[in-house]
mmCIF file of C-alpha atoms in Angstrom:
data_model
loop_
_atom_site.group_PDB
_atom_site.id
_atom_site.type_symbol
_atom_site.label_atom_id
_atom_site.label_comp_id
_atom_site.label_asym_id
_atom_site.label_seq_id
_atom_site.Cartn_x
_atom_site.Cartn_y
_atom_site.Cartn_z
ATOM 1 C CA UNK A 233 -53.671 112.207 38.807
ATOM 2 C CA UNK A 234 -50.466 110.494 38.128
ATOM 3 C CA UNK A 235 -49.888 107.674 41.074
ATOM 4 C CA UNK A 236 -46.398 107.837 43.182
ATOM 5 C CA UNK A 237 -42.949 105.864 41.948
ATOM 6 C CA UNK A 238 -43.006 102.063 43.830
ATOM 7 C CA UNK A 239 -40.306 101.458 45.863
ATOM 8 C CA UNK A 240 -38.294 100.665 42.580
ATOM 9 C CA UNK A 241 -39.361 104.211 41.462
ATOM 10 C CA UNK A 242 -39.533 105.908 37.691
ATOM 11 C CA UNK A 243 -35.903 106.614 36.940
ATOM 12 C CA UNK A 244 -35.028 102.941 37.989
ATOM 13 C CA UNK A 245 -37.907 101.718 35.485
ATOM 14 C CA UNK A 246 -37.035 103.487 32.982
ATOM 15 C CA UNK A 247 -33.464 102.168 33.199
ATOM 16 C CA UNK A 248 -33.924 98.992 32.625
ATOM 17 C CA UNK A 249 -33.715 96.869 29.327
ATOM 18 C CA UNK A 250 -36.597 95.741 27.490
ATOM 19 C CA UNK A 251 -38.369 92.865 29.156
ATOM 20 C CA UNK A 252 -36.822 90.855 26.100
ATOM 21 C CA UNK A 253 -33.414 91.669 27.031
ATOM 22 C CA UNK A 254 -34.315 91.877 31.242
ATOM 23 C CA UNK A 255 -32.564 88.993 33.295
ATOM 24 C CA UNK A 256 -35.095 88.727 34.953
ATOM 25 C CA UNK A 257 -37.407 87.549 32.162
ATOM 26 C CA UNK A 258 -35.207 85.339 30.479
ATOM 27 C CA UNK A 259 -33.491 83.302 33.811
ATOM 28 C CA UNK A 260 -36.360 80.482 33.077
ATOM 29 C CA UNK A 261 -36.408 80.060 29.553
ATOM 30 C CA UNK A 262 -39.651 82.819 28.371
ATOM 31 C CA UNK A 263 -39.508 84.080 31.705
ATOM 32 C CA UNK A 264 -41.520 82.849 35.296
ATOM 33 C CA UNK A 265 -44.791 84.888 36.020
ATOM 34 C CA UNK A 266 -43.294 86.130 39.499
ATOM 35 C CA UNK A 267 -40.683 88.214 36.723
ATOM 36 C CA UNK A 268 -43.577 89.443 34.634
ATOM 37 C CA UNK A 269 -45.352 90.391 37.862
ATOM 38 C CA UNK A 270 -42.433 92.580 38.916
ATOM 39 C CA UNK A 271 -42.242 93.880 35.822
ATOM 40 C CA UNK A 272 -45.699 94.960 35.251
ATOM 41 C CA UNK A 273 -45.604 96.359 38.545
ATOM 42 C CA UNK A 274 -42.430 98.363 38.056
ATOM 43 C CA UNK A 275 -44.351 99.885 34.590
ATOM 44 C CA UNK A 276 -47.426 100.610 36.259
ATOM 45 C CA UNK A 277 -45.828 103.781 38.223
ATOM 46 C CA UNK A 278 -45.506 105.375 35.117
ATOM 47 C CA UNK A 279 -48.650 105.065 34.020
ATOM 48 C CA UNK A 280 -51.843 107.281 35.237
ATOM 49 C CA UNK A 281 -53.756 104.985 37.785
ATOM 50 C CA UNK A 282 -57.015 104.546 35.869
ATOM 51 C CA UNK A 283 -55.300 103.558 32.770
ATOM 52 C CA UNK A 284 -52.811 101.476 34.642
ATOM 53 C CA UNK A 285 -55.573 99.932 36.877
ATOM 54 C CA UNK A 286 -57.249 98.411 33.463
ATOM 55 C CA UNK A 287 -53.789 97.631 31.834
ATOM 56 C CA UNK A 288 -52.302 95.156 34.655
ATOM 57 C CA UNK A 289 -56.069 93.920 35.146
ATOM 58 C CA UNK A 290 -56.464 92.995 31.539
ATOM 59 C CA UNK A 291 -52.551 91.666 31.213
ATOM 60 C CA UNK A 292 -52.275 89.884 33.958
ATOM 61 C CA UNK A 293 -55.039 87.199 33.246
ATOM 62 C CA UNK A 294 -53.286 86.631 29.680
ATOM 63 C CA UNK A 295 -50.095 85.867 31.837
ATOM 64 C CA UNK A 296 -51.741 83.291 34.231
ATOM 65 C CA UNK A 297 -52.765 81.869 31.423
ATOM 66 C CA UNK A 298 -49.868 80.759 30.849
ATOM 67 C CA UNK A 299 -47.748 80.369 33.482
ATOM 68 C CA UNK A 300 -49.677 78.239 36.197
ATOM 69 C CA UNK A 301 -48.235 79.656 39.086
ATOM 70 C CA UNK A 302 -49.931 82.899 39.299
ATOM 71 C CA UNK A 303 -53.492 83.253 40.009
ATOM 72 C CA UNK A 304 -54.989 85.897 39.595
ATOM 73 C CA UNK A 305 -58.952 86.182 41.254
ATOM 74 C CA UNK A 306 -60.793 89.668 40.266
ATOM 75 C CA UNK A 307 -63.504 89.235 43.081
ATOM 76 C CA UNK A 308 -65.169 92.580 42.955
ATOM 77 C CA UNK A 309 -67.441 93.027 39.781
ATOM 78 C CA UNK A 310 -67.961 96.345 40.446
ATOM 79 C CA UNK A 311 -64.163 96.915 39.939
ATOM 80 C CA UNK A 312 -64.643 94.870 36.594
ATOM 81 C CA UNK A 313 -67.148 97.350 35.604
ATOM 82 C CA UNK A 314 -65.149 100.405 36.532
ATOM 83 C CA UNK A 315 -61.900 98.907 34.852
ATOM 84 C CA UNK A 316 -63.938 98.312 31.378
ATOM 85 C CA UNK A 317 -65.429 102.027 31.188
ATOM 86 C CA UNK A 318 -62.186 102.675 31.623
ATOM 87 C CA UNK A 319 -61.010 101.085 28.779
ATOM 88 C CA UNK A 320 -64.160 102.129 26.633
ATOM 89 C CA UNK A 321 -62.739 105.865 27.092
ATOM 90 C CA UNK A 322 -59.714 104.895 26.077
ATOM 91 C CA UNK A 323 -60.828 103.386 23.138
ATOM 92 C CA UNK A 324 -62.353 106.581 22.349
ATOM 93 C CA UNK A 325 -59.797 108.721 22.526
ATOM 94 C CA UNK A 326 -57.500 105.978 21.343
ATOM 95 C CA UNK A 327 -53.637 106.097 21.653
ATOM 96 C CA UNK A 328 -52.529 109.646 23.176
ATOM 97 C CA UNK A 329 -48.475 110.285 22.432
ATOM 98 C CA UNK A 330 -46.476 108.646 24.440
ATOM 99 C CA UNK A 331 -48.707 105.591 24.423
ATOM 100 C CA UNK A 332 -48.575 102.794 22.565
ATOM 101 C CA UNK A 333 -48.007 102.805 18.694
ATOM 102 C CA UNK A 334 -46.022 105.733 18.365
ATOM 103 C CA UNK A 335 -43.416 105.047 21.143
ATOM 104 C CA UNK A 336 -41.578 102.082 21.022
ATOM 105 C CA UNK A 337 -40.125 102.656 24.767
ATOM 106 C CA UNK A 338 -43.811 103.685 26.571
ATOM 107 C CA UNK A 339 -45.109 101.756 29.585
ATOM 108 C CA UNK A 340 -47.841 100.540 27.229
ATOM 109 C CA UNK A 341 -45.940 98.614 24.854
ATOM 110 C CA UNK A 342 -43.388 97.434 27.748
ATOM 111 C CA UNK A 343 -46.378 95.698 28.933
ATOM 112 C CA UNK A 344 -47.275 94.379 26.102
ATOM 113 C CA UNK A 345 -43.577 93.054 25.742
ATOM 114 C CA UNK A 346 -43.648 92.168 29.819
ATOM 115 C CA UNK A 347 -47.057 89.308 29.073
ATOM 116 C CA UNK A 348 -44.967 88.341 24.902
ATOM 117 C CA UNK A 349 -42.450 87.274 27.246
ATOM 118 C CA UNK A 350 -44.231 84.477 29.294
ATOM 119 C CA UNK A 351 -46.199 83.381 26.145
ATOM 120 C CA UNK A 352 -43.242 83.699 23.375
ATOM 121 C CA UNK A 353 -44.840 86.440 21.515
ATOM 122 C CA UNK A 354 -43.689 89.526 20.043
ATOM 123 C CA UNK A 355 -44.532 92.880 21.741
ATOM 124 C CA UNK A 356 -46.471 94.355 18.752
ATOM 125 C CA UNK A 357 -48.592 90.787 18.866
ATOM 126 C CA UNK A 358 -48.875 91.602 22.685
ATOM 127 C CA UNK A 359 -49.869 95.271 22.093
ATOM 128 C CA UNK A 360 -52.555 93.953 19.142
ATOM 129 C CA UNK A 361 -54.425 91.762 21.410
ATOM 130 C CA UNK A 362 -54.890 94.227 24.581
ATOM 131 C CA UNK A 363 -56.192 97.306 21.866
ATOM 132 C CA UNK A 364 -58.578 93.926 20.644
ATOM 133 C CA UNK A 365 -59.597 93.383 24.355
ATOM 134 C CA UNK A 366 -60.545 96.570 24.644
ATOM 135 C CA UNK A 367 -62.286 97.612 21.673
ATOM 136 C CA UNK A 368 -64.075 94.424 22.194
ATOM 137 C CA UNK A 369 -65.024 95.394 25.794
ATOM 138 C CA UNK A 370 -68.652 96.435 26.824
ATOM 139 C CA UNK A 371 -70.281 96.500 29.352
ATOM 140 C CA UNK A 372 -73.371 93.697 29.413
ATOM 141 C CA UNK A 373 -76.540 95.448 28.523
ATOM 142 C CA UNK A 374 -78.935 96.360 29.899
ATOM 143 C CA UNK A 375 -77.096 98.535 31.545
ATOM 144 C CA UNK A 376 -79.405 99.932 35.166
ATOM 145 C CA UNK A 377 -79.928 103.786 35.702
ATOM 146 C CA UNK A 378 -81.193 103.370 39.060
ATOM 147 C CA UNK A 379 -82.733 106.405 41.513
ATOM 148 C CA UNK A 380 -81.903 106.447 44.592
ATOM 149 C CA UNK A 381 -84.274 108.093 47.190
ATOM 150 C CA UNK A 382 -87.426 106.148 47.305
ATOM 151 C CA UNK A 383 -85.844 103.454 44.895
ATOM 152 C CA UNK A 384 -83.105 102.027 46.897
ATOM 153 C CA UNK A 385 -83.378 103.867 50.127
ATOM 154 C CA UNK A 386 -85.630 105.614 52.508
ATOM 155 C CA UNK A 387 -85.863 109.681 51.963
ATOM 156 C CA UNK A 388 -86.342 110.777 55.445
ATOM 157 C CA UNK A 389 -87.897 113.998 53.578
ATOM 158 C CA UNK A 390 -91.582 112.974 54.108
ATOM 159 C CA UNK A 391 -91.359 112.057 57.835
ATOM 160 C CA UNK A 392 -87.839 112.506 59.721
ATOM 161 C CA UNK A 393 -87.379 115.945 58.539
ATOM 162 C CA UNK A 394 -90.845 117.749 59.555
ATOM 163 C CA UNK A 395 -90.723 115.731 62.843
ATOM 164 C CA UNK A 396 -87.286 117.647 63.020
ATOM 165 C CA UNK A 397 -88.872 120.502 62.783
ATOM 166 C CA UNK A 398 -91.822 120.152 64.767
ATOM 167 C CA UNK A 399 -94.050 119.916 61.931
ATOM 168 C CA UNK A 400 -96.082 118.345 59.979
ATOM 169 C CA UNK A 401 -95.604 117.960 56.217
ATOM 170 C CA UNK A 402 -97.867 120.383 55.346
ATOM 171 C CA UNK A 403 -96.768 123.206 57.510
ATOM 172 C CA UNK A 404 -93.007 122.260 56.513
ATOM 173 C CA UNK A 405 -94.631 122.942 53.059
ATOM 174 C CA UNK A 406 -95.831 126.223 53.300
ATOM 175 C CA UNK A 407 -92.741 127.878 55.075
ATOM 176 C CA UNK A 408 -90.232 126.410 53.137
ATOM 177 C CA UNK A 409 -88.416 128.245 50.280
ATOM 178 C CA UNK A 410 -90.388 127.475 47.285
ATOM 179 C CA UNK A 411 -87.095 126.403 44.745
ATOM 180 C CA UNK A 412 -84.296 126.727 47.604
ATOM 181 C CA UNK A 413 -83.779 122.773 47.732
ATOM 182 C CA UNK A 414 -83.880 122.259 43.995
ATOM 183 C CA UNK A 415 -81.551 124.821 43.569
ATOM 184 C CA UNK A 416 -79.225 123.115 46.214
ATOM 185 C CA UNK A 417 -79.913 119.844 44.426
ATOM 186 C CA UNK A 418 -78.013 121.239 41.104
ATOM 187 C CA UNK A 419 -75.301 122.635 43.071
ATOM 188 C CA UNK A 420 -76.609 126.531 42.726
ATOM 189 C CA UNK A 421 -76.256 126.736 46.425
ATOM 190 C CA UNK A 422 -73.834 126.145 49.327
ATOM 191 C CA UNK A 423 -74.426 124.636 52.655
ATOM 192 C CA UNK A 424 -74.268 127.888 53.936
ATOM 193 C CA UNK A 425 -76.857 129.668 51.488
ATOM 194 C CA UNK A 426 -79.285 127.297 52.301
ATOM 195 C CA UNK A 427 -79.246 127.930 55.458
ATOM 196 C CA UNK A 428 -79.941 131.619 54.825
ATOM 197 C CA UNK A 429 -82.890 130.338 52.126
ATOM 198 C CA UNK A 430 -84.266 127.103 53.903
ATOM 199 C CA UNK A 431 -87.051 129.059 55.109
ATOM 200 C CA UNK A 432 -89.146 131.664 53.009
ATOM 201 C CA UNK A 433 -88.474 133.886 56.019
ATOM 202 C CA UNK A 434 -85.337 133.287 56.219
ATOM 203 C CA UNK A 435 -85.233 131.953 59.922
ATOM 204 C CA UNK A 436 -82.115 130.245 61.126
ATOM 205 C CA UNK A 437 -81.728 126.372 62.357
ATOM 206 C CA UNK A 438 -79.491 123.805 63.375
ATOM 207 C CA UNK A 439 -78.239 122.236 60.228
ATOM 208 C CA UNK A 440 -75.672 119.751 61.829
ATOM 209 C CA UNK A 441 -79.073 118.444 63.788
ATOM 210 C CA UNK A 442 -80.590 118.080 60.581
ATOM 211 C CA UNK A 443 -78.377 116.356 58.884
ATOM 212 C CA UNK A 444 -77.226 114.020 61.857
ATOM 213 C CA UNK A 445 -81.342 113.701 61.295
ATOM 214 C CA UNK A 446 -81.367 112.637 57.823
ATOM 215 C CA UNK A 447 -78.612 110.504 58.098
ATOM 216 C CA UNK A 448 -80.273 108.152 60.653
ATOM 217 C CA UNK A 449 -83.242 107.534 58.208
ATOM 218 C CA UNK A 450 -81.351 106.494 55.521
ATOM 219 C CA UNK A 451 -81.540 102.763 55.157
ATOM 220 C CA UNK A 452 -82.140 100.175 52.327
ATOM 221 C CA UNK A 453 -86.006 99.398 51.410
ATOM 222 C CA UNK A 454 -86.736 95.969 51.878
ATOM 223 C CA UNK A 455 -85.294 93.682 50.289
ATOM 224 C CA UNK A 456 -83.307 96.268 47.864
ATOM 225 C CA UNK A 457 -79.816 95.381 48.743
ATOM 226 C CA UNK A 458 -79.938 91.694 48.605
ATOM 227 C CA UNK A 459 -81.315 92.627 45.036
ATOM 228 C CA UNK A 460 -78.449 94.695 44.321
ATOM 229 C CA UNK A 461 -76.173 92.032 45.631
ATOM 230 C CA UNK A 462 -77.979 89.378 42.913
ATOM 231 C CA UNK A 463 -77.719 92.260 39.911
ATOM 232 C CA UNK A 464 -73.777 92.728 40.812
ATOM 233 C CA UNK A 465 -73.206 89.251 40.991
ATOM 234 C CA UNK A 466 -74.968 88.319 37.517
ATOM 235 C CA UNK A 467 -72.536 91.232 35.653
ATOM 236 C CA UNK A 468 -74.836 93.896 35.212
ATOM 237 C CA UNK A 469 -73.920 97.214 35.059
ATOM 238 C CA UNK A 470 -75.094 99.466 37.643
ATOM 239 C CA UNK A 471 -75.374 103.598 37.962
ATOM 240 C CA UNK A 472 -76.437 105.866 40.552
ATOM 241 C CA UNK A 473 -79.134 108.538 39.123
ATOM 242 C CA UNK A 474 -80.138 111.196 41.289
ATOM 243 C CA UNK A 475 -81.749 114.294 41.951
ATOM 244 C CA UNK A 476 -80.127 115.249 45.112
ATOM 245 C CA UNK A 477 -77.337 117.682 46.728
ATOM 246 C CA UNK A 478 -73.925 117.384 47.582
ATOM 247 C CA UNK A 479 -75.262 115.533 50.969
ATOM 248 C CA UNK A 480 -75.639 112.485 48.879
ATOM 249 C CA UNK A 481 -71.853 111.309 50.748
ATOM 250 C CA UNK A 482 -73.821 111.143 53.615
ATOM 251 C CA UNK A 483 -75.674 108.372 51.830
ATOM 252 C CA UNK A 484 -72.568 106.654 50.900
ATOM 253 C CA UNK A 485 -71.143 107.112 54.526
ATOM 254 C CA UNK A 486 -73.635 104.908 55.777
ATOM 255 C CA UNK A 487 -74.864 102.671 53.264
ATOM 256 C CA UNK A 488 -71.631 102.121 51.176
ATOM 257 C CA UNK A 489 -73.802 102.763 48.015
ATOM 258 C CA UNK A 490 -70.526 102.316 46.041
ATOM 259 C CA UNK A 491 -69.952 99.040 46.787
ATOM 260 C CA UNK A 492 -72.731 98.507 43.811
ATOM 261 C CA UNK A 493 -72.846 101.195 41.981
ATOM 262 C CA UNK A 494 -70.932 104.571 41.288
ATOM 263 C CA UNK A 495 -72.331 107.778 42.071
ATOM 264 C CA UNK A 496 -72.372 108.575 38.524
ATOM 265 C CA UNK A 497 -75.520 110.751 37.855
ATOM 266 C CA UNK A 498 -76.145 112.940 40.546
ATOM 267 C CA UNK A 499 -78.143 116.236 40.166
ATOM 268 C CA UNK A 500 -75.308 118.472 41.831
ATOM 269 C CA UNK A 501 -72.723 117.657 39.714
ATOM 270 C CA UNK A 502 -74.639 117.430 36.618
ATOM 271 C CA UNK A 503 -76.234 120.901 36.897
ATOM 272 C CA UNK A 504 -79.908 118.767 35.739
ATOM 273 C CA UNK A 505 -82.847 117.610 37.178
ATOM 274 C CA UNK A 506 -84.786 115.183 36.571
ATOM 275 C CA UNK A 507 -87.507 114.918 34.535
ATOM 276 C CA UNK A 508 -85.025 117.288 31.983
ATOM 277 C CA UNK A 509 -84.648 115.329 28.827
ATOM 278 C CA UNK A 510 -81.454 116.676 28.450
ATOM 279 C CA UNK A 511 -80.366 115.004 31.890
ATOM 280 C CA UNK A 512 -81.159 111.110 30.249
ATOM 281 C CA UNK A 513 -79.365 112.494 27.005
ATOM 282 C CA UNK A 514 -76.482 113.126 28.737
ATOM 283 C CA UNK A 515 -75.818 110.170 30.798
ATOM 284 C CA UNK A 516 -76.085 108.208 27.378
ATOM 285 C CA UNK A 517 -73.504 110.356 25.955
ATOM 286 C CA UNK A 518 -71.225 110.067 28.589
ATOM 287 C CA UNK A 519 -72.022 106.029 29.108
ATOM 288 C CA UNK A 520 -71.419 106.447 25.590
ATOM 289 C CA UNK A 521 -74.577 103.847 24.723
ATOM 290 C CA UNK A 522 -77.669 104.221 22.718
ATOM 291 C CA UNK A 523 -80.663 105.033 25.074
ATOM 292 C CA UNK A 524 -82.552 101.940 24.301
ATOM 293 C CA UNK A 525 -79.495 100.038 26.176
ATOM 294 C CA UNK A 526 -80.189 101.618 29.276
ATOM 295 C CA UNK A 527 -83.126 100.696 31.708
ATOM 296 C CA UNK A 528 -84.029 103.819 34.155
ATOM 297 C CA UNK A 529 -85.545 102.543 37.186
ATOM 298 C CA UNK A 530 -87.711 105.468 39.376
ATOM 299 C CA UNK A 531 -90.296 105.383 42.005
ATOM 300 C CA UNK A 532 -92.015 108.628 40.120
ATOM 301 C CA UNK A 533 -93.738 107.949 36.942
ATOM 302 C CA UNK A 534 -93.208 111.100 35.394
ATOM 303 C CA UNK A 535 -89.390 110.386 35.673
ATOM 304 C CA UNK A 536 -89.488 107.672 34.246
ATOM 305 C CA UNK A 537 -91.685 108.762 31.466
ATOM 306 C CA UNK A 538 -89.459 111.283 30.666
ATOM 307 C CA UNK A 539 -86.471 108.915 30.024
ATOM 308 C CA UNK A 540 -88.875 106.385 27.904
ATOM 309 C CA UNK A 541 -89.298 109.391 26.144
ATOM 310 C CA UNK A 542 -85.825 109.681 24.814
ATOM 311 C CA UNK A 543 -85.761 105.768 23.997
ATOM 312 C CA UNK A 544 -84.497 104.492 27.549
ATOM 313 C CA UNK A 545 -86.458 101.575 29.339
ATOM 314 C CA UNK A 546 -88.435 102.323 31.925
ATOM 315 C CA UNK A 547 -89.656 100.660 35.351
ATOM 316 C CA UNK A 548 -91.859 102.533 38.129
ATOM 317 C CA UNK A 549 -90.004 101.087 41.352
ATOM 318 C CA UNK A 550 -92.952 99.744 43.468
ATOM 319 C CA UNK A 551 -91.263 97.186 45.469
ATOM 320 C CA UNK A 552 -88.110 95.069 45.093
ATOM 321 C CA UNK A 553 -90.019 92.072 44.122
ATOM 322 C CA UNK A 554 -91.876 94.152 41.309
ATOM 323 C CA UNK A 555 -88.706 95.320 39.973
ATOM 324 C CA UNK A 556 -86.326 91.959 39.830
ATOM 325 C CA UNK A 557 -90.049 90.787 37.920
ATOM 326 C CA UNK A 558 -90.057 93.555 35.560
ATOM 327 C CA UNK A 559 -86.529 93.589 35.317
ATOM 328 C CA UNK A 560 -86.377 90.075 34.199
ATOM 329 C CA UNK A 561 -88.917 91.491 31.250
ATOM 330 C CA UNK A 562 -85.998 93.742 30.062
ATOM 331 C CA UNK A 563 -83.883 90.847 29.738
ATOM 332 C CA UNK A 564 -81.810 91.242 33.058
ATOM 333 C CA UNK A 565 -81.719 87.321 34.126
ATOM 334 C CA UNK A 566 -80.992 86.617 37.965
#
């Protein structure tokens, strides 16, 4: 997705000198940070918004640095997290045409010539030390694969939904569809087909009620968030990993979940289950880490033996206490 033209727009941009030659940059000597501000922020419409995001996050710093009247305070680590797995993939796929080396006039090496001109450096200097930041960029390990229902927060499953019912566990048990919610937990289903499959008879209900149900049951366990808050807060990286349909938004509608942790490993959009080796494979592949970087956190042992089995760390959630102890065996320090 390519973000709208600022007020200043594309075309304008795109006329304007070189930050070297810009007026703007070179009324105060090098140039005032308010200029390089402007200018970044003029560059950045032409740029797709993740890979902008990262580039005025990463340049702007290296311009405070030198000009003391901007200051610039990243407050959200989760953002910092976000904007360095951004730059990881871009590492990976390096410099696509039109970027960087091979165009002397794209937004990326404007930018780089936008920061040379507070400090006095050339553009190609400029443009050598963000590729260095980023290459250099990763996120502090371990990094936390972290389960959701019955980890972080209540799964109204074992009591809220058979009360819904008018049931108990075991008679929600026996006339349920047998595979029907695993097959809506790796997207094989719509809302609607489940309705149709819930039940092994294939009775209707009110599925609004039920999930208005579920969604007042979801809360943090005890203690859990305040964790969270501690893990965040210390740098740690943080992923959501979780068997569960597409109703996990109404987990992030009222928890905010996100303001943690993406939603990165979810069932429905993977098309895998847990305990599927090929599920913890995957999520290493795409973190683009070895497995014995990543700590995978579950309140069912067999989960969690599964990713120990494919060289991840591994913690049976018991309690938040239990696992900011055991976590502080895997080297996470609070």
């Amino acid at each position: 997705m390519t973000i709208a033209p600022t007020s200043i727009g594309v075309a304008e941009s795109s006329r304007r000198p070189p930050p070297s030659c810009d007026p703007e940059f070179n009324r105060n000597g090098n140039g005032s940070a308010q200029a390089a501000t402007l200018q970044l922020s003029r560059l950045r419409a032409e740029l797709d918004f993740g890979y902008a995001s990262f580039m005025t996050m990463l340049l702007l710093p290296a311009v405070s640095s030198n000009a003391a009247s901007l200051k610039l305070a990243v407050s959200s680590p989760l953002l910092r997290n976000l904007v360095w797995y951004e730059i990881a993939g871009i590492c990976n796929r390096r410099v696509e045409p039109g970027w960087g080396r091979k165009n002397r006039s794209s937004p990326v090496r404007r930018m780089a010539a936008a920061a040379a001109a507070v400090d006095g450096s050339s553009a190609s200097t400029g443009l050598r030390e963000m590729e260095r930041a980023a290459t250099m960029s990763k996120p502090k390990v371990p990094v936390l694969l972290l389960d959701v229902m019955g980890t972080l927060v209540r799964d109204p499953f074992y009591e809220d939904i058979p009360a819904f019912f008018g049931m108990t566990m075991k008679e929600l048990l026996a006339e349920k569809h047998p595979t029907c919610w695993i097959e809506f937990e790796m997207g094989q289903l719509t809302e609607d087909e489940v309705i149709k499959k819930f039940f092994a008879d294939g009775r209707d209900f009110d599925i609004q009620g039920l999930k208005e149900c579920m969604t007042k049951g979801y809360t943090y366990l005890e203690g859990v968030e305040e964790l969270l808050q501690r893990l965040l807060s210390a740098g740690y990286t943080m992923h959501a990993f979780s068997n569960y349909p597409c109703w996990y938004s109404m987990i992030e509608n009222t928890l905010q979940l996100s303001q943690y942790m993406p939603w990165t490993f979810v069932s429905c959009h993977m098309g895998l289950r847990k305990p599927d080796l090929e599920i913890y494979l995957e999520a290493a592949r795409r973190l683009k880490l070895d497995p014995s970087d990543c700590v995978f956190v579950d309140d069912r042992a067999k989960n969690v033996e599964a990713a120990m089995a494919v060289g991840m760390k591994g913690i049976v959630f018991r309690n938040a206490k239990q696992l900011e102890e055991e976590l502080a065996a895997q080297g996470c320090c609070l």
